PDB file of C-alpha atoms in Angstrom:
ATOM      1  CA  UNK K   1       0.058   0.025   0.080  1.00  0.00           C
ATOM      2  CA  UNK K   2       1.330   3.280  -1.103  1.00  0.00           C
ATOM      3  CA  UNK K   3       0.928   6.414   1.350  1.00  0.00           C
ATOM      4  CA  UNK K   4       0.022   9.537  -0.508  1.00  0.00           C
ATOM      5  CA  UNK K   5       2.305  12.488   0.399  1.00  0.00           C
ATOM      6  CA  UNK K   6       0.414  15.595   1.349  1.00  0.00           C
ATOM      7  CA  UNK K   7       1.602  18.597  -0.637  1.00  0.00           C
ATOM      8  CA  UNK K   8       2.607  21.700   1.449  1.00  0.00           C
ATOM      9  CA  UNK K   9       0.643  24.703   0.205  1.00  0.00           C
ATOM     10  CA  UNK K  10       2.800  27.081  -1.731  1.00  0.00           C
ATOM     11  CA  UNK K  11       3.882  29.936   0.527  1.00  0.00           C
ATOM     12  CA  UNK K  12       3.697  33.171  -1.374  1.00  0.00           C
ATOM     13  CA  UNK K  13       7.060  34.523  -1.839  1.00  0.00           C
ATOM     14  CA  UNK K  14       7.979  37.786   0.057  1.00  0.00           C
ATOM     15  CA  UNK K  15       7.492  40.761  -2.362  1.00  0.00           C
ATOM     16  CA  UNK K  16      10.597  41.959  -3.874  1.00  0.00           C
ATOM     17  CA  UNK K  17      11.834  45.407  -2.495  1.00  0.00           C
ATOM     18  CA  UNK K  18      10.933  47.963  -4.813  1.00  0.00           C
ATOM     19  CA  UNK K  19      13.848  49.647  -6.582  1.00  0.00           C
ATOM     20  CA  UNK K  20      14.366  53.297  -6.092  1.00  0.00           C
ATOM     21  CA  UNK K  21      13.671  54.250  -9.735  1.00  0.00           C
ATOM     22  CA  UNK K  22      11.314  57.010  -8.830  1.00  0.00           C
ATOM     23  CA  UNK K  23      12.650  60.188  -7.509  1.00  0.00           C
ATOM     24  CA  UNK K  24      12.538  60.857  -3.801  1.00  0.00           C
ATOM     25  CA  UNK K  25      10.265  63.209  -2.100  1.00  0.00           C
ATOM     26  CA  UNK K  26      11.179  66.627  -3.439  1.00  0.00           C
ATOM     27  CA  UNK K  27      11.336  67.956  -0.057  1.00  0.00           C
ATOM     28  CA  UNK K  28      14.016  65.547   0.892  1.00  0.00           C
ATOM     29  CA  UNK K  29      15.791  65.337  -2.431  1.00  0.00           C
ATOM     30  CA  UNK K  30      19.389  66.619  -1.746  1.00  0.00           C
ATOM     31  CA  UNK K  31      18.625  67.534   1.888  1.00  0.00           C
ATOM     32  CA  UNK K  32      20.066  65.776   4.963  1.00  0.00           C
ATOM     33  CA  UNK K  33      17.521  64.511   7.472  1.00  0.00           C
ATOM     34  CA  UNK K  34      18.751  65.029  11.030  1.00  0.00           C
ATOM     35  CA  UNK K  35      22.306  65.232   9.514  1.00  0.00           C
ATOM     36  CA  UNK K  36      22.018  61.780   7.847  1.00  0.00           C
ATOM     37  CA  UNK K  37      21.151  60.862   4.138  1.00  0.00           C
ATOM     38  CA  UNK K  38      17.473  60.333   3.544  1.00  0.00           C
ATOM     39  CA  UNK K  39      16.155  56.726   3.392  1.00  0.00           C
ATOM     40  CA  UNK K  40      16.572  55.427  -0.191  1.00  0.00           C
ATOM     41  CA  UNK K  41      18.979  58.227  -1.239  1.00  0.00           C
ATOM     42  CA  UNK K  42      22.040  55.847  -1.518  1.00  0.00           C
ATOM     43  CA  UNK K  43      20.024  53.383  -3.548  1.00  0.00           C
ATOM     44  CA  UNK K  44      18.765  55.913  -5.897  1.00  0.00           C
ATOM     45  CA  UNK K  45      22.270  57.288  -6.600  1.00  0.00           C
ATOM     46  CA  UNK K  46      24.153  54.040  -6.376  1.00  0.00           C
ATOM     47  CA  UNK K  47      24.997  53.897 -10.180  1.00  0.00           C
ATOM     48  CA  UNK K  48      26.753  57.336 -10.197  1.00  0.00           C
ATOM     49  CA  UNK K  49      28.455  56.882  -6.747  1.00  0.00           C
ATOM     50  CA  UNK K  50      29.723  53.338  -7.559  1.00  0.00           C
ATOM     51  CA  UNK K  51      31.079  54.370 -10.993  1.00  0.00           C
ATOM     52  CA  UNK K  52      33.130  57.156  -9.401  1.00  0.00           C
ATOM     53  CA  UNK K  53      34.135  55.251  -6.285  1.00  0.00           C
ATOM     54  CA  UNK K  54      35.428  52.337  -8.458  1.00  0.00           C
ATOM     55  CA  UNK K  55      37.198  54.709 -10.739  1.00  0.00           C
ATOM     56  CA  UNK K  56      39.112  56.261  -7.622  1.00  0.00           C
ATOM     57  CA  UNK K  57      39.816  52.539  -6.272  1.00  0.00           C
ATOM     58  CA  UNK K  58      41.210  51.428  -9.641  1.00  0.00           C
ATOM     59  CA  UNK K  59      43.459  54.552  -9.889  1.00  0.00           C
ATOM     60  CA  UNK K  60      44.713  54.022  -6.337  1.00  0.00           C
ATOM     61  CA  UNK K  61      45.624  50.305  -6.936  1.00  0.00           C
ATOM     62  CA  UNK K  62      47.239  51.154 -10.222  1.00  0.00           C
ATOM     63  CA  UNK K  63      49.434  53.995  -8.658  1.00  0.00           C
ATOM     64  CA  UNK K  64      50.441  51.566  -5.760  1.00  0.00           C
ATOM     65  CA  UNK K  65      51.628  48.959  -8.263  1.00  0.00           C
ATOM     66  CA  UNK K  66      53.128  51.214 -10.928  1.00  0.00           C
ATOM     67  CA  UNK K  67      56.322  49.793 -12.394  1.00  0.00           C
ATOM     68  CA  UNK K  68      58.315  53.000 -12.488  1.00  0.00           C
ATOM     69  CA  UNK K  69      58.339  56.533 -11.155  1.00  0.00           C
ATOM     70  CA  UNK K  70      57.190  58.280 -14.284  1.00  0.00           C
ATOM     71  CA  UNK K  71      54.107  56.060 -14.652  1.00  0.00           C
ATOM     72  CA  UNK K  72      53.333  56.286 -10.952  1.00  0.00           C
ATOM     73  CA  UNK K  73      53.527  60.012 -11.184  1.00  0.00           C
ATOM     74  CA  UNK K  74      51.093  60.120 -13.878  1.00  0.00           C
ATOM     75  CA  UNK K  75      48.733  57.881 -12.042  1.00  0.00           C
ATOM     76  CA  UNK K  76      48.917  59.741  -8.846  1.00  0.00           C
ATOM     77  CA  UNK K  77      48.182  63.057 -10.784  1.00  0.00           C
ATOM     78  CA  UNK K  78      45.333  61.253 -12.469  1.00  0.00           C
ATOM     79  CA  UNK K  79      43.965  60.079  -9.195  1.00  0.00           C
ATOM     80  CA  UNK K  80      44.080  63.720  -7.754  1.00  0.00           C
ATOM     81  CA  UNK K  81      42.419  65.252 -10.798  1.00  0.00           C
ATOM     82  CA  UNK K  82      39.567  62.701 -10.696  1.00  0.00           C
ATOM     83  CA  UNK K  83      39.329  63.107  -6.819  1.00  0.00           C
ATOM     84  CA  UNK K  84      38.869  66.964  -7.249  1.00  0.00           C
ATOM     85  CA  UNK K  85      36.576  66.568 -10.137  1.00  0.00           C
ATOM     86  CA  UNK K  86      34.263  63.970  -8.083  1.00  0.00           C
ATOM     87  CA  UNK K  87      34.456  66.374  -5.100  1.00  0.00           C
ATOM     88  CA  UNK K  88      33.430  69.397  -7.170  1.00  0.00           C
ATOM     89  CA  UNK K  89      30.594  67.443  -8.768  1.00  0.00           C
ATOM     90  CA  UNK K  90      29.209  66.244  -5.432  1.00  0.00           C
ATOM     91  CA  UNK K  91      29.334  69.919  -4.052  1.00  0.00           C
ATOM     92  CA  UNK K  92      27.461  71.073  -7.047  1.00  0.00           C
ATOM     93  CA  UNK K  93      24.760  68.336  -6.603  1.00  0.00           C
ATOM     94  CA  UNK K  94      24.110  69.204  -2.980  1.00  0.00           C
ATOM     95  CA  UNK K  95      24.565  68.594   0.758  1.00  0.00           C
ATOM     96  CA  UNK K  96      23.779  64.800   0.490  1.00  0.00           C
ATOM     97  CA  UNK K  97      26.465  64.263  -1.973  1.00  0.00           C
ATOM     98  CA  UNK K  98      28.833  66.423   0.030  1.00  0.00           C
ATOM     99  CA  UNK K  99      28.075  64.289   3.072  1.00  0.00           C
ATOM    100  CA  UNK K 100      28.627  60.996   1.109  1.00  0.00           C
ATOM    101  CA  UNK K 101      31.979  62.193  -0.425  1.00  0.00           C
ATOM    102  CA  UNK K 102      33.273  63.291   2.958  1.00  0.00           C
ATOM    103  CA  UNK K 103      32.159  60.130   4.757  1.00  0.00           C
ATOM    104  CA  UNK K 104      33.596  57.852   1.955  1.00  0.00           C
ATOM    105  CA  UNK K 105      36.680  59.721   0.689  1.00  0.00           C
ATOM    106  CA  UNK K 106      37.795  62.434   3.048  1.00  0.00           C
ATOM    107  CA  UNK K 107      41.581  62.412   3.256  1.00  0.00           C
ATOM    108  CA  UNK K 108      42.089  59.583   0.641  1.00  0.00           C
ATOM    109  CA  UNK K 109      43.882  62.147  -1.587  1.00  0.00           C
ATOM    110  CA  UNK K 110      46.508  62.667   1.142  1.00  0.00           C
ATOM    111  CA  UNK K 111      48.806  59.686   0.325  1.00  0.00           C
ATOM    112  CA  UNK K 112      48.845  60.827  -3.273  1.00  0.00           C
ATOM    113  CA  UNK K 113      49.844  64.282  -2.541  1.00  0.00           C
ATOM    114  CA  UNK K 114      52.498  63.062  -0.163  1.00  0.00           C
ATOM    115  CA  UNK K 115      53.949  60.749  -2.891  1.00  0.00           C
ATOM    116  CA  UNK K 116      54.063  63.596  -5.474  1.00  0.00           C
ATOM    117  CA  UNK K 117      55.667  65.933  -2.881  1.00  0.00           C
ATOM    118  CA  UNK K 118      58.329  63.374  -1.994  1.00  0.00           C
ATOM    119  CA  UNK K 119      59.141  62.499  -5.539  1.00  0.00           C
ATOM    120  CA  UNK K 120      59.815  65.885  -7.136  1.00  0.00           C
TER     121      UNK K 120
END
Protein backbone atom coordinates (compact mmCIF):
# COMPACT_ATOMS: atom_id res chain seq x y z
CA UNK A 1 0.00 0.00 0.00
CA UNK A 2 1.34 3.36 -1.00
CA UNK A 3 0.96 6.36 1.19
CA UNK A 4 0.11 9.59 -0.44
CA UNK A 5 2.24 12.54 0.44
CA UNK A 6 0.42 15.64 1.26
CA UNK A 7 1.62 18.62 -0.62
CA UNK A 8 2.52 21.64 1.37
CA UNK A 9 0.67 24.68 0.18
CA UNK A 10 2.91 27.05 -1.69
CA UNK A 11 3.88 29.96 0.44
CA UNK A 12 3.59 33.24 -1.32
CA UNK A 13 7.09 34.52 -1.79
CA UNK A 14 8.04 37.70 -0.03
CA UNK A 15 7.52 40.67 -2.30
CA UNK A 16 10.66 42.00 -3.89
CA UNK A 17 11.73 45.31 -2.49
CA UNK A 18 10.91 48.09 -4.87
CA UNK A 19 13.82 49.61 -6.69
CA UNK A 20 14.36 53.28 -6.14
CA UNK A 21 13.67 54.26 -9.70
CA UNK A 22 11.26 57.00 -8.83
CA UNK A 23 12.52 60.30 -7.51
CA UNK A 24 12.64 60.79 -3.79
CA UNK A 25 10.28 63.15 -2.05
CA UNK A 26 11.21 66.56 -3.50
CA UNK A 27 11.24 68.02 0.00
CA UNK A 28 14.00 65.57 0.96
CA UNK A 29 15.87 65.36 -2.33
CA UNK A 30 19.38 66.57 -1.70
CA UNK A 31 18.61 67.53 1.88
CA UNK A 32 20.02 65.80 4.93
CA UNK A 33 17.52 64.51 7.48
CA UNK A 34 18.80 65.06 11.01
CA UNK A 35 22.32 65.18 9.62
CA UNK A 36 21.96 61.87 7.78
CA UNK A 37 21.17 60.82 4.23
CA UNK A 38 17.44 60.35 3.57
CA UNK A 39 16.10 56.81 3.33
CA UNK A 40 16.58 55.48 -0.19
CA UNK A 41 19.01 58.22 -1.24
CA UNK A 42 22.01 55.89 -1.49
CA UNK A 43 20.13 53.27 -3.52
CA UNK A 44 18.70 55.92 -5.85
CA UNK A 45 22.17 57.35 -6.60
CA UNK A 46 24.13 54.08 -6.42
CA UNK A 47 24.97 53.92 -10.15
CA UNK A 48 26.67 57.32 -10.17
CA UNK A 49 28.42 56.81 -6.84
CA UNK A 50 29.64 53.30 -7.59
CA UNK A 51 31.10 54.29 -10.95
CA UNK A 52 33.05 57.19 -9.45
CA UNK A 53 34.12 55.21 -6.35
CA UNK A 54 35.40 52.33 -8.48
CA UNK A 55 37.35 54.71 -10.69
CA UNK A 56 39.16 56.12 -7.66
CA UNK A 57 39.81 52.63 -6.32
CA UNK A 58 41.29 51.43 -9.61
CA UNK A 59 43.53 54.51 -9.88
CA UNK A 60 44.71 54.04 -6.29
CA UNK A 61 45.58 50.39 -6.95
CA UNK A 62 47.31 51.15 -10.23
CA UNK A 63 49.36 53.97 -8.70
CA UNK A 64 50.45 51.67 -5.87
CA UNK A 65 51.55 49.01 -8.37
CA UNK A 66 53.14 51.30 -10.95
CA UNK A 67 56.31 49.81 -12.44
CA UNK A 68 58.33 53.03 -12.45
CA UNK A 69 58.30 56.58 -11.10
CA UNK A 70 57.15 58.17 -14.35
CA UNK A 71 54.02 56.06 -14.61
CA UNK A 72 53.43 56.34 -10.86
CA UNK A 73 53.59 60.13 -11.11
CA UNK A 74 51.06 60.13 -13.96
CA UNK A 75 48.71 57.83 -12.04
CA UNK A 76 48.95 59.86 -8.82
CA UNK A 77 48.23 63.04 -10.77
CA UNK A 78 45.31 61.39 -12.52
CA UNK A 79 43.95 60.19 -9.17
CA UNK A 80 44.13 63.72 -7.74
CA UNK A 81 42.41 65.16 -10.82
CA UNK A 82 39.57 62.60 -10.60
CA UNK A 83 39.30 63.13 -6.84
CA UNK A 84 38.96 66.91 -7.29
CA UNK A 85 36.45 66.45 -10.12
CA UNK A 86 34.34 64.03 -8.06
CA UNK A 87 34.48 66.34 -5.04
CA UNK A 88 33.42 69.35 -7.15
CA UNK A 89 30.57 67.44 -8.77
CA UNK A 90 29.32 66.34 -5.36
CA UNK A 91 29.44 69.95 -4.13
CA UNK A 92 27.37 71.02 -7.13
CA UNK A 93 24.78 68.28 -6.58
CA UNK A 94 23.97 69.20 -2.98
CA UNK A 95 24.57 68.51 0.67
CA UNK A 96 23.76 64.79 0.55
CA UNK A 97 26.48 64.23 -2.04
CA UNK A 98 28.90 66.33 0.01
CA UNK A 99 28.16 64.22 3.10
CA UNK A 100 28.59 60.97 1.18
CA UNK A 101 31.88 62.15 -0.32
CA UNK A 102 33.28 63.35 2.99
CA UNK A 103 32.18 60.17 4.80
CA UNK A 104 33.61 57.91 2.10
CA UNK A 105 36.65 59.69 0.66
CA UNK A 106 37.77 62.43 3.05
CA UNK A 107 41.57 62.31 3.28
CA UNK A 108 42.04 59.62 0.62
CA UNK A 109 43.92 62.15 -1.50
CA UNK A 110 46.59 62.73 1.17
CA UNK A 111 48.83 59.72 0.32
CA UNK A 112 48.85 60.72 -3.35
CA UNK A 113 49.76 64.33 -2.53
CA UNK A 114 52.51 63.16 -0.17
CA UNK A 115 53.94 60.79 -2.78
CA UNK A 116 54.06 63.56 -5.37
CA UNK A 117 55.68 65.95 -2.87
CA UNK A 118 58.35 63.41 -1.97
CA UNK A 119 59.14 62.58 -5.61
CA UNK A 120 59.75 66.02 -7.07
